[in-house]
PDB file of N, CA and C in Angstrom:
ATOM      1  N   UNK A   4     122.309  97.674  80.148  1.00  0.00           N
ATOM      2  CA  UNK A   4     121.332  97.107  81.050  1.00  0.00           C
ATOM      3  C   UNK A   4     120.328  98.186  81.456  1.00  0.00           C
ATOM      4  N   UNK A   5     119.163  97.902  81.428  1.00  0.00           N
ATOM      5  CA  UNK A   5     118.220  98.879  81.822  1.00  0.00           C
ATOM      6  C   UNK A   5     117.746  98.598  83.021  1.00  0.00           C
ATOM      7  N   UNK A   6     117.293  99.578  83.801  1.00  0.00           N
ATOM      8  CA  UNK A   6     116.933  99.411  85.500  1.00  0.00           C
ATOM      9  C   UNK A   6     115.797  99.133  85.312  1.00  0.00           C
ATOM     10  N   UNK A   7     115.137  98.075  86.418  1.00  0.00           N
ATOM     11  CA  UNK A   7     113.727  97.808  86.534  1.00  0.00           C
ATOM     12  C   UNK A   7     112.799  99.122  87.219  1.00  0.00           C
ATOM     13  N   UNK A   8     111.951  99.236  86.670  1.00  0.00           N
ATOM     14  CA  UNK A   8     110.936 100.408  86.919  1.00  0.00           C
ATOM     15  C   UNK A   8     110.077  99.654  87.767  1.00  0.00           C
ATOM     16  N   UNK A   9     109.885 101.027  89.454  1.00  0.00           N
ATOM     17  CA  UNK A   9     109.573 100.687  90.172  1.00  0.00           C
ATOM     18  C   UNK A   9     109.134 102.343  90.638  1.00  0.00           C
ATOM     19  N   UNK A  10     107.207 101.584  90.383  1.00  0.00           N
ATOM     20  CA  UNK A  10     106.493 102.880  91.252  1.00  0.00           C
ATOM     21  C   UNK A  10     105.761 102.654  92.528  1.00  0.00           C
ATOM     22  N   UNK A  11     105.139 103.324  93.117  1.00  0.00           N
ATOM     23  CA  UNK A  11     104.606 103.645  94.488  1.00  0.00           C
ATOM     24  C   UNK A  11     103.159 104.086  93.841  1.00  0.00           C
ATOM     25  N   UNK A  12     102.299 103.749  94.853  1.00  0.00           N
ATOM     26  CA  UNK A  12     101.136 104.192  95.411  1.00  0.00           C
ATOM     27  C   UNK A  12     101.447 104.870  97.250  1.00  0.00           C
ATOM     28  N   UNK A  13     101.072 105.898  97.779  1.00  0.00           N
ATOM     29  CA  UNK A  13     101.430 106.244  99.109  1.00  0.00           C
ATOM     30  C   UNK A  13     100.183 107.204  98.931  1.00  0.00           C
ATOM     31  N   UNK A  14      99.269 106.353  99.434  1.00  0.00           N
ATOM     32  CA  UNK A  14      98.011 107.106  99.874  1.00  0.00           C
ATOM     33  C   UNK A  14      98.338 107.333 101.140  1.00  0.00           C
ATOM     34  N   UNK A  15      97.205 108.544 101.803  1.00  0.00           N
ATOM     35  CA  UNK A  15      97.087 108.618 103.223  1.00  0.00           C
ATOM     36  C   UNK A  15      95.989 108.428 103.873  1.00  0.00           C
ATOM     37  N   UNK A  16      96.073 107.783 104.798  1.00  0.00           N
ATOM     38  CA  UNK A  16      94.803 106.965 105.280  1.00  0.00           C
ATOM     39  C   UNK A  16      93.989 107.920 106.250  1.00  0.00           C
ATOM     40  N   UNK A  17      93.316 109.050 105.797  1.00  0.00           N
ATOM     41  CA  UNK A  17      92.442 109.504 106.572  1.00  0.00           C
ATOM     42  C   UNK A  17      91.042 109.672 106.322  1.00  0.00           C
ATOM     43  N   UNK A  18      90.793 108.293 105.358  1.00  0.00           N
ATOM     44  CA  UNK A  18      89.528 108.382 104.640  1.00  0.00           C
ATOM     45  C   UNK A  18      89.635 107.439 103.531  1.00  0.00           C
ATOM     46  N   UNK A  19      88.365 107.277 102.497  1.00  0.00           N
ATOM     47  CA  UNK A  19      88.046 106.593 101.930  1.00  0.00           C
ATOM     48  C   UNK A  19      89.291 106.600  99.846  1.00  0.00           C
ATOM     49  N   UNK A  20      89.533 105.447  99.394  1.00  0.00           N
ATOM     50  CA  UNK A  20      90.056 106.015  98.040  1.00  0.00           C
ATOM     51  C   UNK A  20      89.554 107.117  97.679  1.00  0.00           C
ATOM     52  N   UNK A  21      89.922 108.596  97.260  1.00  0.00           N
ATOM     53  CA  UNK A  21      88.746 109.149  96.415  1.00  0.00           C
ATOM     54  C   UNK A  21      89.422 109.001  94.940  1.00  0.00           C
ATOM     55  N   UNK A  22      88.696 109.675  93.737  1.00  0.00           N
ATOM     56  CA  UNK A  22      89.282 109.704  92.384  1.00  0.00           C
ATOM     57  C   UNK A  22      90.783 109.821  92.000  1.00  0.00           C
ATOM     58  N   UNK A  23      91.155 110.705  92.370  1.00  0.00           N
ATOM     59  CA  UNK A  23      92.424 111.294  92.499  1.00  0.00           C
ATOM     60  C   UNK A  23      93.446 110.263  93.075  1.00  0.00           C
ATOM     61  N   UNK A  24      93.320 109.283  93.990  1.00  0.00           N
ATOM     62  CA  UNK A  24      93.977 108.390  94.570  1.00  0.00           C
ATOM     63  C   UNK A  24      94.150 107.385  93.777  1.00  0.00           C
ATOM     64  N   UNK A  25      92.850 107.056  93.118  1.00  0.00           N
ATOM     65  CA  UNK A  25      92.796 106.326  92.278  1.00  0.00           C
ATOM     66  C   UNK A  25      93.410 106.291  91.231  1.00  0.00           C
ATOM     67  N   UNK A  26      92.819 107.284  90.411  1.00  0.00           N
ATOM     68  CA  UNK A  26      93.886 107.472  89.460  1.00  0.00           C
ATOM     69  C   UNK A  26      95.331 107.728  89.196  1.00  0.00           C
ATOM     70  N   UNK A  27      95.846 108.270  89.828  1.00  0.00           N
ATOM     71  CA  UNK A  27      97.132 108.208  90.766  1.00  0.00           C
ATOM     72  C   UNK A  27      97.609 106.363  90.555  1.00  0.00           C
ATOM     73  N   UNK A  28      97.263 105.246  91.701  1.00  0.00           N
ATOM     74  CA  UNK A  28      97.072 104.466  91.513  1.00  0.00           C
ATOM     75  C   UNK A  28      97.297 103.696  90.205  1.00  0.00           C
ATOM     76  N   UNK A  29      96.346 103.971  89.401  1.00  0.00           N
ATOM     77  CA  UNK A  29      96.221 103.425  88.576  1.00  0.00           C
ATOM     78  C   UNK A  29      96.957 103.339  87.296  1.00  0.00           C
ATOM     79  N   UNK A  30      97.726 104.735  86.843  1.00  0.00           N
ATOM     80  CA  UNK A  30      98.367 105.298  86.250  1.00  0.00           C
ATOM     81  C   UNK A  30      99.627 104.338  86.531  1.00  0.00           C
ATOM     82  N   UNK A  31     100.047 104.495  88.059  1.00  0.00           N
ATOM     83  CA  UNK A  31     101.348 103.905  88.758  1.00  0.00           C
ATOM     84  C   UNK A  31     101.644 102.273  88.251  1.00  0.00           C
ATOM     85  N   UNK A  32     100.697 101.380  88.594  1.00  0.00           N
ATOM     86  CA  UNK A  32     100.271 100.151  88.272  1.00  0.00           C
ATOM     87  C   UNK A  32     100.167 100.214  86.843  1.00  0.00           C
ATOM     88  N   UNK A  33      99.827 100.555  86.151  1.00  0.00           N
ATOM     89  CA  UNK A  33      99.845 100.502  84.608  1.00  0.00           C
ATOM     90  C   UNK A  33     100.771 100.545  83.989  1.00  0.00           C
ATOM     91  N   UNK A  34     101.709 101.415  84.391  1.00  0.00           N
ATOM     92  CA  UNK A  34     103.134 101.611  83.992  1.00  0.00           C
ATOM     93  C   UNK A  34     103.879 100.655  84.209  1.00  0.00           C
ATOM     94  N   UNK A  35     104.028 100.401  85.120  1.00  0.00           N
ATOM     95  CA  UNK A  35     104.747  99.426  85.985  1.00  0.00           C
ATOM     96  C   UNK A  35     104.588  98.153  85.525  1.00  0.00           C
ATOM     97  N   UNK A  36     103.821  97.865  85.256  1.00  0.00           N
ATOM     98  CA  UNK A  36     102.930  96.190  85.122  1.00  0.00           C
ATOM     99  C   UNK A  36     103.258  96.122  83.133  1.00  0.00           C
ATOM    100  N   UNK A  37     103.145  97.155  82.791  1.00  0.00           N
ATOM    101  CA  UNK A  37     103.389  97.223  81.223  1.00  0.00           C
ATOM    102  C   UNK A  37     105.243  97.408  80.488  1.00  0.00           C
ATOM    103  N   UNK A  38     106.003  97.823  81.747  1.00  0.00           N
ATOM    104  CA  UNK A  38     107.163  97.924  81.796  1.00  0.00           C
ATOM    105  C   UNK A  38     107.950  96.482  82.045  1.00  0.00           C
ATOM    106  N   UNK A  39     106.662  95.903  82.802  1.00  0.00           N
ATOM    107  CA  UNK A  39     107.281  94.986  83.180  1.00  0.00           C
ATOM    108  C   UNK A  39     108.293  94.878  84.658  1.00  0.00           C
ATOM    109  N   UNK A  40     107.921  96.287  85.339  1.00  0.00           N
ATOM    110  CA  UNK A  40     108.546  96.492  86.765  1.00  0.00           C
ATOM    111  C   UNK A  40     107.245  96.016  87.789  1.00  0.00           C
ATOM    112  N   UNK A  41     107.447  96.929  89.349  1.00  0.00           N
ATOM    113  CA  UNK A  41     106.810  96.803  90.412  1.00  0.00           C
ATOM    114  C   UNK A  41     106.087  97.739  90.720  1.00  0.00           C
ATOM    115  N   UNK A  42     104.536  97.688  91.076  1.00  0.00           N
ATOM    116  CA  UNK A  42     104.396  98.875  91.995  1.00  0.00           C
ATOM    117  C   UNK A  42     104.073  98.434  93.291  1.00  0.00           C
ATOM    118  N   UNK A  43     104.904  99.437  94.519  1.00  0.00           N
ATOM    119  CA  UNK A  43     105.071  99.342  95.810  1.00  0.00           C
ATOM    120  C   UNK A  43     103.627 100.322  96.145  1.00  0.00           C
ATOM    121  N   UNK A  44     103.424  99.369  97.324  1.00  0.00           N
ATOM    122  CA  UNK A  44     102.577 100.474  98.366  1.00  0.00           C
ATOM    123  C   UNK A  44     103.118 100.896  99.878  1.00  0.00           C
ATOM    124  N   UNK A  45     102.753 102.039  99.798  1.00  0.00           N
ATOM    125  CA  UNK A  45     103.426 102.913 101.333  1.00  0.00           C
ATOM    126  C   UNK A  45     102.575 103.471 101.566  1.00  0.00           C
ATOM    127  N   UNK A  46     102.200 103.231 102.956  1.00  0.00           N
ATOM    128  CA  UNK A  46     100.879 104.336 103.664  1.00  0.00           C
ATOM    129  C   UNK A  46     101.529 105.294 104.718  1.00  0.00           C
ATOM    130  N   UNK A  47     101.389 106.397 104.202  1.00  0.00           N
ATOM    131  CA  UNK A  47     101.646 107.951 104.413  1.00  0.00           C
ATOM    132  C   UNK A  47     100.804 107.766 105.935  1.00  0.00           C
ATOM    133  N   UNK A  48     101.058 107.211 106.940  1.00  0.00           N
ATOM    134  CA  UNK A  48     100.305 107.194 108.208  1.00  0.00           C
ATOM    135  C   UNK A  48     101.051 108.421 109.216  1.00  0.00           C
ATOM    136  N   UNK A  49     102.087 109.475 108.391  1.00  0.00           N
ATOM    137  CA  UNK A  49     102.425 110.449 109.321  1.00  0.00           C
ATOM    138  C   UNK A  49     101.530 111.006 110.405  1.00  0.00           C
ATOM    139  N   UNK A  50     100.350 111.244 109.302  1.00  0.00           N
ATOM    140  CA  UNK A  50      99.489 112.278 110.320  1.00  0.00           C
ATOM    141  C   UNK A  50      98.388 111.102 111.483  1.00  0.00           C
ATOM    142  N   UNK A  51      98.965 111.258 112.737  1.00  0.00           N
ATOM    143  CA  UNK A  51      98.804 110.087 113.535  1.00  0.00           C
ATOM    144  C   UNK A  51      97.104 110.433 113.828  1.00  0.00           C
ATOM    145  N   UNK A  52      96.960 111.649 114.257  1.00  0.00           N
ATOM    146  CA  UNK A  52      95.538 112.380 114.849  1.00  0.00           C
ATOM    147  C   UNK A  52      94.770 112.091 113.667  1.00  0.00           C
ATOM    148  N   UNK A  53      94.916 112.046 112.359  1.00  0.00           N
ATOM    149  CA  UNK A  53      93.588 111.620 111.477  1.00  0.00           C
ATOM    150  C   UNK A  53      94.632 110.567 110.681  1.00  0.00           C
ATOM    151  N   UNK A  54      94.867 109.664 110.786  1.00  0.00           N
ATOM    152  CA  UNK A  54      95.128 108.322 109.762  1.00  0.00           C
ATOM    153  C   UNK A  54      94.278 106.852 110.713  1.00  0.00           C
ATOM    154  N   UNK A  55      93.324 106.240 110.347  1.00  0.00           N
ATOM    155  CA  UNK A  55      93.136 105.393 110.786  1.00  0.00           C
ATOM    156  C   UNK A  55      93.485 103.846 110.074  1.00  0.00           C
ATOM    157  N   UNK A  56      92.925 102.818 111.061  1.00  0.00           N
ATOM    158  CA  UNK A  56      93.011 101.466 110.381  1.00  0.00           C
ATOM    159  C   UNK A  56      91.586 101.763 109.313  1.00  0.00           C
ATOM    160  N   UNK A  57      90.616 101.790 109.976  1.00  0.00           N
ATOM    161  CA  UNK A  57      89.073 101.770 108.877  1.00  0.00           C
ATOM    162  C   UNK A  57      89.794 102.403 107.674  1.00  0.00           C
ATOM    163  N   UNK A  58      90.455 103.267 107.609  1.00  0.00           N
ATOM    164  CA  UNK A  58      90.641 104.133 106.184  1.00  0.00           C
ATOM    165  C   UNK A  58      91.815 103.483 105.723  1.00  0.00           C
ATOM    166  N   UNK A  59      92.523 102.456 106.309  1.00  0.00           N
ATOM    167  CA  UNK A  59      93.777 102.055 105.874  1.00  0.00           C
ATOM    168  C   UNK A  59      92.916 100.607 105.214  1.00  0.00           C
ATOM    169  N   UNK A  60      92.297  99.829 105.893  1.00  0.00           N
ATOM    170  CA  UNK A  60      91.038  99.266 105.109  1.00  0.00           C
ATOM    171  C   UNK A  60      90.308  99.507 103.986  1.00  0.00           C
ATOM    172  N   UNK A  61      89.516 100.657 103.782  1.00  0.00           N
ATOM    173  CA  UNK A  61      88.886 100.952 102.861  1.00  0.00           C
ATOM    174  C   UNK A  61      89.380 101.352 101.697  1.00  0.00           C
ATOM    175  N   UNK A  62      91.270 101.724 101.697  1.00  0.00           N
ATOM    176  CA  UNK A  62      92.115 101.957 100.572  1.00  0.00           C
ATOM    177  C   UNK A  62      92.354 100.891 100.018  1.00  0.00           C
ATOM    178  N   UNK A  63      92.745  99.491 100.724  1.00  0.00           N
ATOM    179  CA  UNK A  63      93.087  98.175 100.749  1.00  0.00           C
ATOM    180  C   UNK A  63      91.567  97.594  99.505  1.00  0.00           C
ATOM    181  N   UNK A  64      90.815  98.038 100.555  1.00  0.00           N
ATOM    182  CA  UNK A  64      89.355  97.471  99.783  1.00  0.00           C
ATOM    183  C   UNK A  64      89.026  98.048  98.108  1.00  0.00           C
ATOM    184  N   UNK A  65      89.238  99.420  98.046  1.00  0.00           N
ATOM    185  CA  UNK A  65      89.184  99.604  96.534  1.00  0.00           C
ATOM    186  C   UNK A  65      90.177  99.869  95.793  1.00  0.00           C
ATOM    187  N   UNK A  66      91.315  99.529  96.198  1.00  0.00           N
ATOM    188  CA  UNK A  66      92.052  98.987  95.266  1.00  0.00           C
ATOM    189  C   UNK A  66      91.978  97.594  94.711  1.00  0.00           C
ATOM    190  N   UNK A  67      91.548  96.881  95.832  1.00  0.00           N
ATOM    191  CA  UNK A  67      91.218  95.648  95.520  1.00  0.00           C
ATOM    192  C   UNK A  67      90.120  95.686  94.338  1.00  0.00           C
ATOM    193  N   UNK A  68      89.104  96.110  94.834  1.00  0.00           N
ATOM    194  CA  UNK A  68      88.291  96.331  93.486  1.00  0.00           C
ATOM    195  C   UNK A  68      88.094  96.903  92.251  1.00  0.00           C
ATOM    196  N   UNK A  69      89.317  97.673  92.413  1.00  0.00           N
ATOM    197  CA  UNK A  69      89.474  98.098  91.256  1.00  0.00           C
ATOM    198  C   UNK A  69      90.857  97.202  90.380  1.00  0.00           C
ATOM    199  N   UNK A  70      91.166  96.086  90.968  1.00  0.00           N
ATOM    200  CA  UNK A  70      91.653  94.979  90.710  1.00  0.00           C
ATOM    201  C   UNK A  70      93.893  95.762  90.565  1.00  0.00           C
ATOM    202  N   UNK A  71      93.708  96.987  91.479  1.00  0.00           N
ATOM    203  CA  UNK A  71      95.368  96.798  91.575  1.00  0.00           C
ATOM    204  C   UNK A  71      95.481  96.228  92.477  1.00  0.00           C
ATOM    205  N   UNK A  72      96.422  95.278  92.142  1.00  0.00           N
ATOM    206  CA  UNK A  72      97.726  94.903  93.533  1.00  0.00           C
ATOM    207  C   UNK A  72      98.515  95.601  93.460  1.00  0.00           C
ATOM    208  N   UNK A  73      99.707  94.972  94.361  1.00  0.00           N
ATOM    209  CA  UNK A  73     101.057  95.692  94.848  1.00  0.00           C
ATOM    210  C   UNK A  73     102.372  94.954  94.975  1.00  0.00           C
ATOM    211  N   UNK A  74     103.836  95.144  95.035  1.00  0.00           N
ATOM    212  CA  UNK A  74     104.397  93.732  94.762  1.00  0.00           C
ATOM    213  C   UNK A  74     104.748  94.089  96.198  1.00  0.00           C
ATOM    214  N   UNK A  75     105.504  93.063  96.902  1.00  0.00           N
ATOM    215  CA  UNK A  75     106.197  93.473  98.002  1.00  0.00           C
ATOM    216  C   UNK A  75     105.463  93.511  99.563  1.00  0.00           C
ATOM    217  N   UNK A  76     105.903  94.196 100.846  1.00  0.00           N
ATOM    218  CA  UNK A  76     105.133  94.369 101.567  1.00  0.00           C
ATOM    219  C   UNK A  76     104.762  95.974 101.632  1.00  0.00           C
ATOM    220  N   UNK A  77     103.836  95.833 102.173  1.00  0.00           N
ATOM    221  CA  UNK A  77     103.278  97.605 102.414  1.00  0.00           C
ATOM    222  C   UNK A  77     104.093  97.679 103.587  1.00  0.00           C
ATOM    223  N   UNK A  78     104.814  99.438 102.608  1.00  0.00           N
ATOM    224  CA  UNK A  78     105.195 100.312 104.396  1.00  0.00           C
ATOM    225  C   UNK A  78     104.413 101.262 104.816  1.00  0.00           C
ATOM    226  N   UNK A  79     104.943 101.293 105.978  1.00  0.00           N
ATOM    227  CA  UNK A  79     104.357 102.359 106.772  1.00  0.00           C
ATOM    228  C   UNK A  79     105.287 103.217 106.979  1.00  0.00           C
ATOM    229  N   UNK A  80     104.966 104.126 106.778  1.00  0.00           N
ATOM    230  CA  UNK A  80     105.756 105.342 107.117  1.00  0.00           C
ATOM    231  C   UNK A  80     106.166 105.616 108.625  1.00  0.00           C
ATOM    232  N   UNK A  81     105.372 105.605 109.188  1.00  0.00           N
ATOM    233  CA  UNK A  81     105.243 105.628 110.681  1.00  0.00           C
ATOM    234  C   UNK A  81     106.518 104.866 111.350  1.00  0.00           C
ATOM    235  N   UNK A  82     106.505 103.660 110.669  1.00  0.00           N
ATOM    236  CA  UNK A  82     107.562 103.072 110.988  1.00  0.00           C
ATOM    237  C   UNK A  82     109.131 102.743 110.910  1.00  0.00           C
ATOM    238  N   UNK A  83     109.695 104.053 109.607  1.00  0.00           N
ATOM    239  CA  UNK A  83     110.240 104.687 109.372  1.00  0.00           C
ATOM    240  C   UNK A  83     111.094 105.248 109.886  1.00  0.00           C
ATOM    241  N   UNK A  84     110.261 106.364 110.826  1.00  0.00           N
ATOM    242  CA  UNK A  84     110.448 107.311 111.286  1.00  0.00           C
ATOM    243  C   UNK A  84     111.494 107.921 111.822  1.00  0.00           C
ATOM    244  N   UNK A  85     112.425 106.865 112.463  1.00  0.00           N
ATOM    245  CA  UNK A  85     113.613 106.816 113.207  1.00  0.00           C
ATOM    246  C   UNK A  85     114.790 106.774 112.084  1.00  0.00           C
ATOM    247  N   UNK A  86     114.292 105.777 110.830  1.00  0.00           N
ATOM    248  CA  UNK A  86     115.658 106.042 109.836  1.00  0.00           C
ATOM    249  C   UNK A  86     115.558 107.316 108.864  1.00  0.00           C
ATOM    250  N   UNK A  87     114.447 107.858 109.070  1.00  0.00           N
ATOM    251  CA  UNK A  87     114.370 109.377 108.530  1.00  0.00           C
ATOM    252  C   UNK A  87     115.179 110.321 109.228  1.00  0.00           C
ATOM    253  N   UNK A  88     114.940 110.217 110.387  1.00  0.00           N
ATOM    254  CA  UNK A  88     115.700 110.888 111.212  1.00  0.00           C
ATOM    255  C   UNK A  88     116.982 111.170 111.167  1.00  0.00           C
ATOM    256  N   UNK A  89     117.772 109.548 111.643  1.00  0.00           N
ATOM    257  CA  UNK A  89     119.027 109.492 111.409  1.00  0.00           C
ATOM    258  C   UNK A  89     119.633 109.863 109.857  1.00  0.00           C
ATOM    259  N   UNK A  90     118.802 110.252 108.523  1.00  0.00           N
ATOM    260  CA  UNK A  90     119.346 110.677 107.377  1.00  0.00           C
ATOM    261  C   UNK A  90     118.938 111.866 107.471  1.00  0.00           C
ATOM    262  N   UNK A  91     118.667 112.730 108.307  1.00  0.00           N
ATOM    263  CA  UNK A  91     118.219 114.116 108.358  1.00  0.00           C
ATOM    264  C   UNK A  91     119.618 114.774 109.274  1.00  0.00           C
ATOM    265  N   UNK A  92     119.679 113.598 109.916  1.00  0.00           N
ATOM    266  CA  UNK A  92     120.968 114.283 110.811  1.00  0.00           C
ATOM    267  C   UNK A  92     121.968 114.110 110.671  1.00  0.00           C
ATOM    268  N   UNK A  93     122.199 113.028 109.888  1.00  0.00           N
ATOM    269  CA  UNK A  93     123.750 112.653 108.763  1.00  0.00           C
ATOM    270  C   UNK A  93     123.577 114.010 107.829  1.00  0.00           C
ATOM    271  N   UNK A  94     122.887 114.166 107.105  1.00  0.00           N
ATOM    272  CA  UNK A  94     123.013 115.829 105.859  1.00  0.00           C
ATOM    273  C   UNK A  94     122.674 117.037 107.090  1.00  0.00           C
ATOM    274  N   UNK A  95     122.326 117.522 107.679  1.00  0.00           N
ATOM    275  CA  UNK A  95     122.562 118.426 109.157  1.00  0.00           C
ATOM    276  C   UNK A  95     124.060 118.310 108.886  1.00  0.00           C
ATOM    277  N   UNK A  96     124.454 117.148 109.838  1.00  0.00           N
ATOM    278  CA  UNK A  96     126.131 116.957 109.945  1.00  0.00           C
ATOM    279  C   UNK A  96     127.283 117.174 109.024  1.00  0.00           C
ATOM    280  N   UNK A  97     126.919 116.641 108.038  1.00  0.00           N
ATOM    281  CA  UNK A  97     127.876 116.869 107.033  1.00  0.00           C
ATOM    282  C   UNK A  97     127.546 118.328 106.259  1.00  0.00           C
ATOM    283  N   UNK A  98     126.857 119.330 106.676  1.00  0.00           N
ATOM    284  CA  UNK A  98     126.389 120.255 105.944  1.00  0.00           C
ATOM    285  C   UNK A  98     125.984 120.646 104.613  1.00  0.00           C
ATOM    286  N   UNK A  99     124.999 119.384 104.083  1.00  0.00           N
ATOM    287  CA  UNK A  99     124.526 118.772 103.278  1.00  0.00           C
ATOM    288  C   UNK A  99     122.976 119.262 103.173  1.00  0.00           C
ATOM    289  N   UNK A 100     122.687 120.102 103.951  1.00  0.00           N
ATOM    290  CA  UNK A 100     121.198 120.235 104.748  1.00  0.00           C
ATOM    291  C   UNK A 100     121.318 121.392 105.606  1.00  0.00           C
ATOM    292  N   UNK A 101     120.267 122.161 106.126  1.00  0.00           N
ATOM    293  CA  UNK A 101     120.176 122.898 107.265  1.00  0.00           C
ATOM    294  C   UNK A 101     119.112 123.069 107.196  1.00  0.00           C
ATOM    295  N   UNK A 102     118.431 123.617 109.150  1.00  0.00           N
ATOM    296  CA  UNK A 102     117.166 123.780 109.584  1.00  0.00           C
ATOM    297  C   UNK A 102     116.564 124.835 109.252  1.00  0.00           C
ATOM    298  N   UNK A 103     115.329 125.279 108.936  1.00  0.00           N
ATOM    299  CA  UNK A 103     114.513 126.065 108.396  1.00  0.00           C
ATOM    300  C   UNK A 103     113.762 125.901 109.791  1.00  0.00           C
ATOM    301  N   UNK A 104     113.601 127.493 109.633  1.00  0.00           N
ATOM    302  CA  UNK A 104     112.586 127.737 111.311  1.00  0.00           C
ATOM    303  C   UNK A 104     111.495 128.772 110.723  1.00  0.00           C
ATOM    304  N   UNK A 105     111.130 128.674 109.783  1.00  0.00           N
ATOM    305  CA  UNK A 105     110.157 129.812 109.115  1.00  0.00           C
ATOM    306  C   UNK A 105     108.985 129.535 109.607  1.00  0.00           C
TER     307      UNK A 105
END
C-alpha cells in the first residue's frame, strides 16, 4: 500500500505572494495534484507584530489567480500554539529534548 502524498503551502502573511512563494506553491500543488494526493495550506501567522489579515488576503488572492487551491481547511498556526507547547514539554519531560539559552 502506498501512502497518500500530502504537501503544504505555509506562507507568512506579512505581505503580498512574492515569486518565491509562489513557486514554492506551485511546485507543492503540482506534485500533489499529479500524485494524486493533497496540498494543505497553513499560515505561518507566528509573527503577530507584522502578519496581517490584508496580507493573509492578498496570499488567498494570488493564489487564487494563479488558479492553486488547497484541500482541507487552512491553519493557523497561531492557533496551535498551545498544542506546540504541550509537545515541547512532553520531549523536555521525557528527555527527548532540552532548552537552548544561546
Amino acid at each position: 500500500m502506498t501512502a497518500k502524498i500530502i504537501t503544504r503551502f505555509a506562507p507568512s502573511p506579512t505581505g503580498f505572494l512574492h515569486i518565491g512563494g509562489a513557486r514554492t506553491a506551485l511546485f507543492n500543488w503540482l506534485y500533489a495534484r499529479a500524485k494524486g494526493g493533497e496540498m494543505h495550506l497553513r499560515i505561518e501567522d507566528t509573527d503577530a507584530a507584522r502578519s496581517t489579515d490584508a496580507a493573509i488576503a492578498a496570499i488567498l488572492d494570488g493564489l487564487a489567480w494563479l488558479g492553486i487551491d488547497h484541500d482541507g481547511e487552512i491553519v493557523f498556526q497561531h492557533a496551535r500554539a498551545d498544542r506546540h507547547r504541550e509537545a515541547a514539554e512532553a520531549l523536555l519531560s521525557s528527555g527527548n529534548a532540552y532548552r537552548c539559552y544561546a
